[in-house]
CSV table of C-alpha atoms and ligand atoms in Angstrom, one decimal:
chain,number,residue,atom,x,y,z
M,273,UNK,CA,0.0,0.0,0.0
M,274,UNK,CA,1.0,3.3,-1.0
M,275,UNK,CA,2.1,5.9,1.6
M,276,UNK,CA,1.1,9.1,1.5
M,277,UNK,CA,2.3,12.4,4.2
M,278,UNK,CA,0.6,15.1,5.4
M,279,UNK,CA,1.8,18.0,7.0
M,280,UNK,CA,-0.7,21.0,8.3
M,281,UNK,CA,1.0,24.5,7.7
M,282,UNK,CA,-1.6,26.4,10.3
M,283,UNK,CA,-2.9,24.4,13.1
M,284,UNK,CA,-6.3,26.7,14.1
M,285,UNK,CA,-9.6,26.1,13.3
M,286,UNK,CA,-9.4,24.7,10.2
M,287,UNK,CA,-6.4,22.6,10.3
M,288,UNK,CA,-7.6,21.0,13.4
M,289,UNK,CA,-10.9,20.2,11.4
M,290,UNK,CA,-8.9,18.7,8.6
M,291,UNK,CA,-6.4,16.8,11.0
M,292,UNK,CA,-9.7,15.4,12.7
M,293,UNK,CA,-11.5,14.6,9.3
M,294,UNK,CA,-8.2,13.6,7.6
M,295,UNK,CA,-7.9,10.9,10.3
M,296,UNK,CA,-11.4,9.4,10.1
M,297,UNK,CA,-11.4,9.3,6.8
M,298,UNK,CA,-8.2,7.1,6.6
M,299,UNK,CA,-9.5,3.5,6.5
M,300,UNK,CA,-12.3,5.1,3.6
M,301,UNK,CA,-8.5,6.2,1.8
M,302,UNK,CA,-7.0,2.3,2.9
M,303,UNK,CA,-10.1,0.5,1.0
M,304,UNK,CA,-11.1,3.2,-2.3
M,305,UNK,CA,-7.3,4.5,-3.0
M,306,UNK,CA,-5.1,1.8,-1.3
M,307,UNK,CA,-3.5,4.3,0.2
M,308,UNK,CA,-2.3,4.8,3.7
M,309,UNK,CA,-2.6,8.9,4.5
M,310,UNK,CA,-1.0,10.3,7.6
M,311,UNK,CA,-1.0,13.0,8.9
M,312,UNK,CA,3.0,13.2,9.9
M,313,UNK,CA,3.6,17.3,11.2
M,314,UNK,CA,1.7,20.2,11.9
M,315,UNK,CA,2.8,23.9,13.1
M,316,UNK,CA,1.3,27.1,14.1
M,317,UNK,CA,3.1,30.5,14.2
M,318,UNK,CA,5.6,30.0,17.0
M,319,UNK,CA,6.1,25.9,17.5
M,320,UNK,CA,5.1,22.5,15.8
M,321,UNK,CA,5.2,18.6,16.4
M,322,UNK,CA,6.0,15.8,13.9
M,323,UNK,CA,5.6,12.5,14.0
M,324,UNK,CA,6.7,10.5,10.9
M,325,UNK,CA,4.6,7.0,12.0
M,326,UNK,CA,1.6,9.6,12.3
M,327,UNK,CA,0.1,11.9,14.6
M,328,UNK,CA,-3.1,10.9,16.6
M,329,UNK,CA,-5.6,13.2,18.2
M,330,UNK,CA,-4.3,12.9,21.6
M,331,UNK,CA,-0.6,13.7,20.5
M,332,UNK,CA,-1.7,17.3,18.2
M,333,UNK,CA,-4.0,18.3,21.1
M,334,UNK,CA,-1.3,18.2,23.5
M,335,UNK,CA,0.7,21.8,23.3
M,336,UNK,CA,3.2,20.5,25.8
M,337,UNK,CA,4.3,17.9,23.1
M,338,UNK,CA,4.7,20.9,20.5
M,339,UNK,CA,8.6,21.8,19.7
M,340,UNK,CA,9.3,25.5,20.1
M,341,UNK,CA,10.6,26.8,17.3
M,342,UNK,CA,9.7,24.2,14.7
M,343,UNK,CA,7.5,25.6,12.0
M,344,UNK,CA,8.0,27.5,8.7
M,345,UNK,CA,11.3,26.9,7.3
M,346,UNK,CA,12.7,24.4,9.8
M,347,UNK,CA,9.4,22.5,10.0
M,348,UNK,CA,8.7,22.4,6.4
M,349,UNK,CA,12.7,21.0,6.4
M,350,UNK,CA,12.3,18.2,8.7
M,351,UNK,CA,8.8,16.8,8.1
M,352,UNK,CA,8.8,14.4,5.7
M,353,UNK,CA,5.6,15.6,3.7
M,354,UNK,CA,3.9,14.0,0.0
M,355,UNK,CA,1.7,16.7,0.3
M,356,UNK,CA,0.9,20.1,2.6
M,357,UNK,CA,-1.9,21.7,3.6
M,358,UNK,CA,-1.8,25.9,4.4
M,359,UNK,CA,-4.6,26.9,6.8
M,360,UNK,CA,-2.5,29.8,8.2
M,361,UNK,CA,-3.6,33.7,8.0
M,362,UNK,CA,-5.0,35.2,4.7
M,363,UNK,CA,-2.6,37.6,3.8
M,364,UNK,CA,-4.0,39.9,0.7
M,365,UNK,CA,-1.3,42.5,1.3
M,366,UNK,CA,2.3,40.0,0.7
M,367,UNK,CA,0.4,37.0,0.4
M,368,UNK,CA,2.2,36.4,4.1
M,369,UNK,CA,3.5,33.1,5.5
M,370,UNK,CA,0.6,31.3,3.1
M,371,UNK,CA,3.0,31.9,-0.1
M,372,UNK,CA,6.5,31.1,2.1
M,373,UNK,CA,4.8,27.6,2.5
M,374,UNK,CA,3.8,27.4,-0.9
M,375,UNK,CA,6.6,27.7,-2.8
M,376,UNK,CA,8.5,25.9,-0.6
M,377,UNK,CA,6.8,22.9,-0.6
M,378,UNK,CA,6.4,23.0,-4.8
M,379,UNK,CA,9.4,23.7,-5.3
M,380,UNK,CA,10.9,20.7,-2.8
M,381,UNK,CA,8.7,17.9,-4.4
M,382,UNK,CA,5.3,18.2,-2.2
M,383,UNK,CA,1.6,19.2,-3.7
M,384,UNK,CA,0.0,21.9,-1.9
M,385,UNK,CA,-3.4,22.3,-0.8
M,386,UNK,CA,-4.3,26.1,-0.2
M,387,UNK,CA,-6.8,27.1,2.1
M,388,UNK,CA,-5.9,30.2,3.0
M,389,UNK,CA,-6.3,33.2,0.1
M,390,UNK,CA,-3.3,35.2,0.6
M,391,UNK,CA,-0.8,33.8,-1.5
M,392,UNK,CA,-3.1,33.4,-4.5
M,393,UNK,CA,-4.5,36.6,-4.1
M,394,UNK,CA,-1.0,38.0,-4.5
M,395,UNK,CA,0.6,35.7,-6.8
M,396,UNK,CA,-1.8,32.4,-8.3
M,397,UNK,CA,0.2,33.1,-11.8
M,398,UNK,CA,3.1,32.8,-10.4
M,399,UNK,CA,2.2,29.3,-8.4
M,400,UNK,CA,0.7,27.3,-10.9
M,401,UNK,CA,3.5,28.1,-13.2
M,402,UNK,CA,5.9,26.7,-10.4
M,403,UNK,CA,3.3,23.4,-10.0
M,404,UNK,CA,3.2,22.8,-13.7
M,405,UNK,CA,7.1,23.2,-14.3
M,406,UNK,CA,8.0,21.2,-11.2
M,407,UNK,CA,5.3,18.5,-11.9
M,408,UNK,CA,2.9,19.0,-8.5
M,409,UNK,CA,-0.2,19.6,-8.1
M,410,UNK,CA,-1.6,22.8,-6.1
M,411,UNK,CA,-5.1,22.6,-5.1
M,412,UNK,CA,-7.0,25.9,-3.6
M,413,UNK,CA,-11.1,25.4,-3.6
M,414,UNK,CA,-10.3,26.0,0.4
M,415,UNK,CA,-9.8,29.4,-1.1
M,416,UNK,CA,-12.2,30.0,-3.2
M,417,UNK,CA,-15.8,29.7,-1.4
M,418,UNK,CA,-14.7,26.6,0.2
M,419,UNK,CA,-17.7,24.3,0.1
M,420,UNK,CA,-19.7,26.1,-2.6
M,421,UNK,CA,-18.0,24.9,-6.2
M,422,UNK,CA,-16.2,27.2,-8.1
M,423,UNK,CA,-12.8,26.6,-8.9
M,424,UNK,CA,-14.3,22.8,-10.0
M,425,UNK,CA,-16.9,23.7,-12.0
M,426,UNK,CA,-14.8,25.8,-14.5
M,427,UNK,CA,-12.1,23.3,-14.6
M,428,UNK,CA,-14.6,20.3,-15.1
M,429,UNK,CA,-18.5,21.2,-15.8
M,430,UNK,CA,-17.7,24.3,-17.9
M,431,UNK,CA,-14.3,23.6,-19.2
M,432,UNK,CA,-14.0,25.1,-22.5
M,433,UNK,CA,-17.1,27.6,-22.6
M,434,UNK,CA,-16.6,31.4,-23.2
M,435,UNK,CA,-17.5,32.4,-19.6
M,436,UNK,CA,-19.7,35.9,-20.4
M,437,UNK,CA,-20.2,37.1,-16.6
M,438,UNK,CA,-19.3,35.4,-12.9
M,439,UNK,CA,-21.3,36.6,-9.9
M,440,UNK,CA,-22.1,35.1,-6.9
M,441,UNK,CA,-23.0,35.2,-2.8
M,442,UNK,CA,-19.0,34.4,-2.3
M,443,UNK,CA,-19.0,35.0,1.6
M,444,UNK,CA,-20.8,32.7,4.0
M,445,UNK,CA,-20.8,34.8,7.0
M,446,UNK,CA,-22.0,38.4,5.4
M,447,UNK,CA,-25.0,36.6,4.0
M,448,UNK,CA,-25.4,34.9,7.4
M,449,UNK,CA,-25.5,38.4,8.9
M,450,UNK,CA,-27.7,40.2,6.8
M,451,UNK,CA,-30.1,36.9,7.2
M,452,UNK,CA,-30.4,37.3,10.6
M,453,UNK,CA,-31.0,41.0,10.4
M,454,UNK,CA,-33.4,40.6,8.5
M,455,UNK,CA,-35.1,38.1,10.9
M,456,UNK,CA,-34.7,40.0,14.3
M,457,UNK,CA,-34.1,43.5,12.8
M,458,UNK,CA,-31.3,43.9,15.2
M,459,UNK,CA,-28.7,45.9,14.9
M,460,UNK,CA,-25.5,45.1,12.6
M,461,UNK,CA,-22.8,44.9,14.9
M,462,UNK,CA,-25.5,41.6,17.1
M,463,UNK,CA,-25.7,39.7,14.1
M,464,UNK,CA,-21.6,39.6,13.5
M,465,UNK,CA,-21.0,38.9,17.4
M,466,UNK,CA,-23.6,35.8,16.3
M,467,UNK,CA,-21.4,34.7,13.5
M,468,UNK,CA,-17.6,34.9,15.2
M,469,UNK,CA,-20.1,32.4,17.4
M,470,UNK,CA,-20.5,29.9,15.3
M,471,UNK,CA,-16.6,30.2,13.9
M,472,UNK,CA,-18.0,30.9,10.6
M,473,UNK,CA,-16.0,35.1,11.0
M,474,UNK,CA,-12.5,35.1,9.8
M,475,UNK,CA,-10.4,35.9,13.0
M,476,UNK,CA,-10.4,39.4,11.7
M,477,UNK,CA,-14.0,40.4,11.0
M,478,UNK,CA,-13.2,43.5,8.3
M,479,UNK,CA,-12.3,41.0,5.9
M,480,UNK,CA,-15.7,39.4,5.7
M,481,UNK,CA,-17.8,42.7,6.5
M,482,UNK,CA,-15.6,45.0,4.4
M,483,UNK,CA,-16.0,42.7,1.2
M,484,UNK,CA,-12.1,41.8,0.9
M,485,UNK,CA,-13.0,37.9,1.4
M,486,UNK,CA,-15.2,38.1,-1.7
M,487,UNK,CA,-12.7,40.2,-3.2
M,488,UNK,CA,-9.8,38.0,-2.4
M,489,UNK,CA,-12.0,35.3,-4.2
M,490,UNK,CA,-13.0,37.5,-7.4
M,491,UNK,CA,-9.7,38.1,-8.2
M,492,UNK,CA,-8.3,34.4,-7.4
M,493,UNK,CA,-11.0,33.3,-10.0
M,494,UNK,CA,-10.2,36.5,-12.2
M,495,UNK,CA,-6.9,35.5,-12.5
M,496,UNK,CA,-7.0,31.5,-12.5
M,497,UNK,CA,-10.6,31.2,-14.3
M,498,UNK,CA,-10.4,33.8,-16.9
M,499,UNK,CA,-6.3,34.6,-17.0
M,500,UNK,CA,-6.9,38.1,-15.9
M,501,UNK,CA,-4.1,39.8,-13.9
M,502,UNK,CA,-5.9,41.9,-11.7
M,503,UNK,CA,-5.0,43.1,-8.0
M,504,UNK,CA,-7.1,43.0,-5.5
M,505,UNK,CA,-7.1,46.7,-4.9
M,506,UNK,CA,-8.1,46.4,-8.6
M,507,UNK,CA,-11.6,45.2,-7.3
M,508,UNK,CA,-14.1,47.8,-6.9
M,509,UNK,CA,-15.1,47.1,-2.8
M,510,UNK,CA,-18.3,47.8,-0.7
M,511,UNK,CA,-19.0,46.1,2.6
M,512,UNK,CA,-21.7,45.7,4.6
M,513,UNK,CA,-21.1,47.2,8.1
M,514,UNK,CA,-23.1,50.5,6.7
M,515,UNK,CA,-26.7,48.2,7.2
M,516,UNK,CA,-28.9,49.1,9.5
M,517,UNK,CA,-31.9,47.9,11.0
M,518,UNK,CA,-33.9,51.1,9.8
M,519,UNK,CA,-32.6,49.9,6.3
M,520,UNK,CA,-33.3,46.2,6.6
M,521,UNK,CA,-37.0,47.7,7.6
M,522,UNK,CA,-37.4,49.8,4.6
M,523,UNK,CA,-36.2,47.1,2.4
M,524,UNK,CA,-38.6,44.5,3.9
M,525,UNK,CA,-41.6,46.9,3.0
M,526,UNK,CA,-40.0,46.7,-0.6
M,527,UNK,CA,-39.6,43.3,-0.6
M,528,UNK,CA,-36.5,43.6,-1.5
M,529,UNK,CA,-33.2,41.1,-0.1
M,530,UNK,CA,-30.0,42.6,0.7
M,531,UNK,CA,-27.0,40.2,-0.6
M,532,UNK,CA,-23.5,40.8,-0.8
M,533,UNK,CA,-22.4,40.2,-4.6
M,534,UNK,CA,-19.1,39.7,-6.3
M,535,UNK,CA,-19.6,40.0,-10.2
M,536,UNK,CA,-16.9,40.4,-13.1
M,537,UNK,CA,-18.4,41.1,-16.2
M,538,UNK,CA,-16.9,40.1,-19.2
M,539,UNK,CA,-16.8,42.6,-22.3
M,540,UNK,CA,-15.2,43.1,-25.6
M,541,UNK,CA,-12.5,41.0,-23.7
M,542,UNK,CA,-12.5,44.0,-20.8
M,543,UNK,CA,-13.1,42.4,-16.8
M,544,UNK,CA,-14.8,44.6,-14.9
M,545,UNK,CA,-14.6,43.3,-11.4
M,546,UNK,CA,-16.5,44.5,-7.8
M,547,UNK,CA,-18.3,43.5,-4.9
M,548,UNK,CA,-21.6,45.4,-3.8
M,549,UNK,CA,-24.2,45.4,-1.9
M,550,UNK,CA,-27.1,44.1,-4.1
M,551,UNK,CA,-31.3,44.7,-3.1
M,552,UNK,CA,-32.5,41.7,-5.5
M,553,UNK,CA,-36.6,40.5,-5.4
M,554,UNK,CA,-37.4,37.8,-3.3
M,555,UNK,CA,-37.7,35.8,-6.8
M,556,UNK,CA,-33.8,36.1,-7.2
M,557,UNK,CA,-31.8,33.0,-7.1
M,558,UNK,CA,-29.6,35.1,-4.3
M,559,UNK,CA,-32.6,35.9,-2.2
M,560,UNK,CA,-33.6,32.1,-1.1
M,561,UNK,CA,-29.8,31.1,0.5
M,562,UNK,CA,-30.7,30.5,4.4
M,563,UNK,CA,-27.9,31.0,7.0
M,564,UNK,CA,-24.9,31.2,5.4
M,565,UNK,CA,-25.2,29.5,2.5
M,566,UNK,CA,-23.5,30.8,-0.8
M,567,UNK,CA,-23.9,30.6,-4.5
M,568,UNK,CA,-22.6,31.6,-7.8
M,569,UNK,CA,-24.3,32.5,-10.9
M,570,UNK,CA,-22.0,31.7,-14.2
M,571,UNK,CA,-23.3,32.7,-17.6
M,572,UNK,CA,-21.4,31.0,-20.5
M,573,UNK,CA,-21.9,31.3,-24.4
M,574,UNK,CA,-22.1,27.4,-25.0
M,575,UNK,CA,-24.3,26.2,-21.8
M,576,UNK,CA,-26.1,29.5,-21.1
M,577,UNK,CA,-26.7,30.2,-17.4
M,578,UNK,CA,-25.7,28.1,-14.7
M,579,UNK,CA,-26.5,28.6,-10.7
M,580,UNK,CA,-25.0,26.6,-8.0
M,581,UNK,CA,-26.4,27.4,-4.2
M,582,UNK,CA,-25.2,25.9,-0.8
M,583,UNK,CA,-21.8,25.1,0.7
M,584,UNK,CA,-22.8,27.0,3.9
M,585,UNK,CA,-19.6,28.4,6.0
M,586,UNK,CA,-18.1,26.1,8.6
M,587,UNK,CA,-14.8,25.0,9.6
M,588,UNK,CA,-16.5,21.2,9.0
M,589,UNK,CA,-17.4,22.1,5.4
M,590,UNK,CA,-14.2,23.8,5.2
M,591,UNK,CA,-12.4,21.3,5.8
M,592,UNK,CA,-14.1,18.7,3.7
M,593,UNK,CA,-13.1,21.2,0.7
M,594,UNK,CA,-9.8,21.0,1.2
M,595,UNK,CA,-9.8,17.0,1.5
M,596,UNK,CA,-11.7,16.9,-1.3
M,597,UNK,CA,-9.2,18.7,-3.0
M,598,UNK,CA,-6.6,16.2,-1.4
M,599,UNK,CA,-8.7,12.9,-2.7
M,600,UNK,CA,-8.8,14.8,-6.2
M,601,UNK,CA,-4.4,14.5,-5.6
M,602,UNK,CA,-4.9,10.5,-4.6
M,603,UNK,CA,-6.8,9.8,-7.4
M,604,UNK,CA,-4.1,10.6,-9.6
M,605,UNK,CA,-1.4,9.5,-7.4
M,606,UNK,CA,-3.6,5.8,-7.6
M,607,UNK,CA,-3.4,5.8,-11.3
M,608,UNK,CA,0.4,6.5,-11.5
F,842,NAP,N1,-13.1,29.9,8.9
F,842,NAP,C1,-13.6,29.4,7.7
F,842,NAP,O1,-14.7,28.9,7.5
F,842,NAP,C2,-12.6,29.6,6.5
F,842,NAP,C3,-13.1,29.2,5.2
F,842,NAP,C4,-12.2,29.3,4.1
F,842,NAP,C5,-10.9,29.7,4.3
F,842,NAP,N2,-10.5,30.0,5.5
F,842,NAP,C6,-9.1,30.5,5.7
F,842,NAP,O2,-8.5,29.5,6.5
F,842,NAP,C7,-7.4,30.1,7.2
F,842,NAP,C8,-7.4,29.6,8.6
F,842,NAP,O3,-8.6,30.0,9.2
F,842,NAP,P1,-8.9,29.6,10.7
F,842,NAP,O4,-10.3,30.0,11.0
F,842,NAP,O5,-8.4,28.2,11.0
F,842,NAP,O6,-7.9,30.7,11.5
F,842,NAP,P2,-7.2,30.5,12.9
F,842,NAP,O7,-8.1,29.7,13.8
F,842,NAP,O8,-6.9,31.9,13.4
F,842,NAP,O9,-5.9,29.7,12.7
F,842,NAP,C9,-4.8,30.2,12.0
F,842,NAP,C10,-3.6,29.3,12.4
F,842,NAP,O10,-2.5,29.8,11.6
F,842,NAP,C11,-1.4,29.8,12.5
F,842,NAP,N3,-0.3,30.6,12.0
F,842,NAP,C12,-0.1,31.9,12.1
F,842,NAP,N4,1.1,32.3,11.5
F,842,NAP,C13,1.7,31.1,11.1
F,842,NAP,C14,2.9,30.7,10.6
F,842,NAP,N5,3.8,31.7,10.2
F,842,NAP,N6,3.2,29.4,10.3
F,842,NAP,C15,2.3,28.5,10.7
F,842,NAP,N7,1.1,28.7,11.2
F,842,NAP,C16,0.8,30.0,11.5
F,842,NAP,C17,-1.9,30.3,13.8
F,842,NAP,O11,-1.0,29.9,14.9
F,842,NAP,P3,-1.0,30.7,16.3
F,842,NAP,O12,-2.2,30.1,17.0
F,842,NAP,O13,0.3,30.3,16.9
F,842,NAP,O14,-1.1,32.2,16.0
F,842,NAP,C18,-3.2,29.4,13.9
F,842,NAP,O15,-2.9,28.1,14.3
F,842,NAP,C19,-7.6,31.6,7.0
F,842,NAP,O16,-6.6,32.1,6.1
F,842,NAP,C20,-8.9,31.8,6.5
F,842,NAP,O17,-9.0,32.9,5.6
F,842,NAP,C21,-11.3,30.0,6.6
């Protein structure tokens, strides 16, 4: 049986989730793929632990056990990894830490499975050209609305088509806000203390409520979909944190739903890019998503219009995106 490594480059929310998920899934891996995945290192920002027979649960949630000092260069060094996984901070500004582990591991013989959107906010061009030349695969739909398909469905159910116009509810926990504003008609900032609840918030709420996570993923998609090479301060950007419960009131009496949309329109080969806040009637495909459930609206020349709705946030969901990503990597390591 084939062995595979995994080593988790952010050991939070998410990369706990995966570690978890990545574990119970391993027998399901044994019997479909025969392969044997473990889960051999993980780090956060200041320490890490490895573990080349594999880690179990009780080992990763011991911090004691955790090696000061070993994680980014030196960890990435000494674990022995097939394949990493970056769940560390989004960094739109550098692309952070995220694209550190990135190139590293592509350019040292690993795949990489992204989570995170820094580093392909800043640079996706750049990264896939490195996975191609060096022969690895690099994986992001972690990155790109998580459990709602997008990256897939371009490079699979839409490949070849003239995509005419993307748009889409890209960020689980603004539309899980303005839902529950509109169901209490509470105030703004009642509804976000609700969502950093549930886990669903990036650690630092602006990027959700300021529209730079649906930014971030309009211009990974921009760039990998459509082969644009647009900058994320390209995007034109509106957030949410403006709402009120006065407004969600008048808007109610107009039937009208608030959503927060990311579009790029497609003309005489011009992208025009943004995120805004959208009133669409109740019969909108956008109106119906519950909680924080997302969607995406993709017209094409060939298949016409296509709408996909669900994936709600959560670091579960999350995390089965970026292992789905990961099976997509056994499946071809099982055929060669
Ligand atoms: N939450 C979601 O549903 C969701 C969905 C899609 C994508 N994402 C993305 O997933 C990523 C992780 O989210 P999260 O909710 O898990 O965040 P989190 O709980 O804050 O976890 C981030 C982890 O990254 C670690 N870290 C920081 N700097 C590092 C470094 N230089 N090297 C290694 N690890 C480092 C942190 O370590 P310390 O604890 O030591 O600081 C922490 O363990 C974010 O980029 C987010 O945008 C999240």
């Amino acid at each position: 049986m084939k062995r595979v490594n995994v080593a988790i480059c952010g050991f939070g929310r998410i990369g706990q989730q995966i570690a978890e998920l990545l574990l119970n899934r391993s027998t399901y891996y044994k019997q479909k793929y025969q392969i044997d995945a473990r889960l051999v290192g993980v780090c956060n920002s200041s320490s890490g632990l490895i573990d080349q027979e594999g880690l179990r649960a009780a080992e990763w949630l011991d911090k004691s056990k955790y090696k000061v000092g070993l994680t980014e260069q030196q960890f990435l060094e000494q674990v022995q990894a097939d394949v990493i996984i970056e769940t560390g901070p989004s960094d739109y500004v550098t692309g952070g830490k995220g694209l550190f582990y990135l190139n590293y591991a592509l350019t040292h013989n690993m795949n990489a499975i992204a989570v995170s959107k820094g580093a392909l906010v800043v640079d996706s061009k750049n990264l896939i050209n490195l996975a191609h030349q060096r022969h690895q695969k690099l994986f992001f739909s972690g990155a790109t609305a998580a459990a709602l398909p997008t990256i897939d469905l371009f490079e699979y159910n839409l490949a070849g088509c003239q995509i005419l116009e993307i748009e889409g509810v890209f960020t689980g926990t603004t539309n899980f806000i303005l839902n529950d504003m509109l169901q209490h008609e509470c105030a703004f900032a009642e509804s976000l203390a609700k969502a950093q609840a549930k886990g669903i918030a990036e650690p630092d709420s602006s990027f959700d409520v300021d529209g730079w996570d649906t930014a971030a993923k309009i211009t990974i998609l921009a760039n990998t979909v459509l082969g644009a090479d647009i900058k994320i301060k390209d995007v034109l950007r509106q957030g949410i944190s403006h709402v009120t419960a006065d407004h969600i009131r008048d808007w109610k009496k107009e039937n009208l739903i608030p959503r927060l949309v990311g579009f790029i329109h497609i003309e005489n080969q011009q992208i025009q890019t943004g995120v805004e806040l959208r009133l669409v009637p109740t019969t909108h495909p956008f109106a119906h998503l519950q909680g924080s459930n997302k969607c995406i609206r993709v017209l094409t020349q060939e298949m016409g219009e296509l709408v996909v709705s669900g994936g709600a946030s959560a670091p579960l969901a999350t995390a089965a995106a970026a292992l789905k990503d990961f099976e997509l990597m056994l499946k071809h390591t099982a055929k060669n």
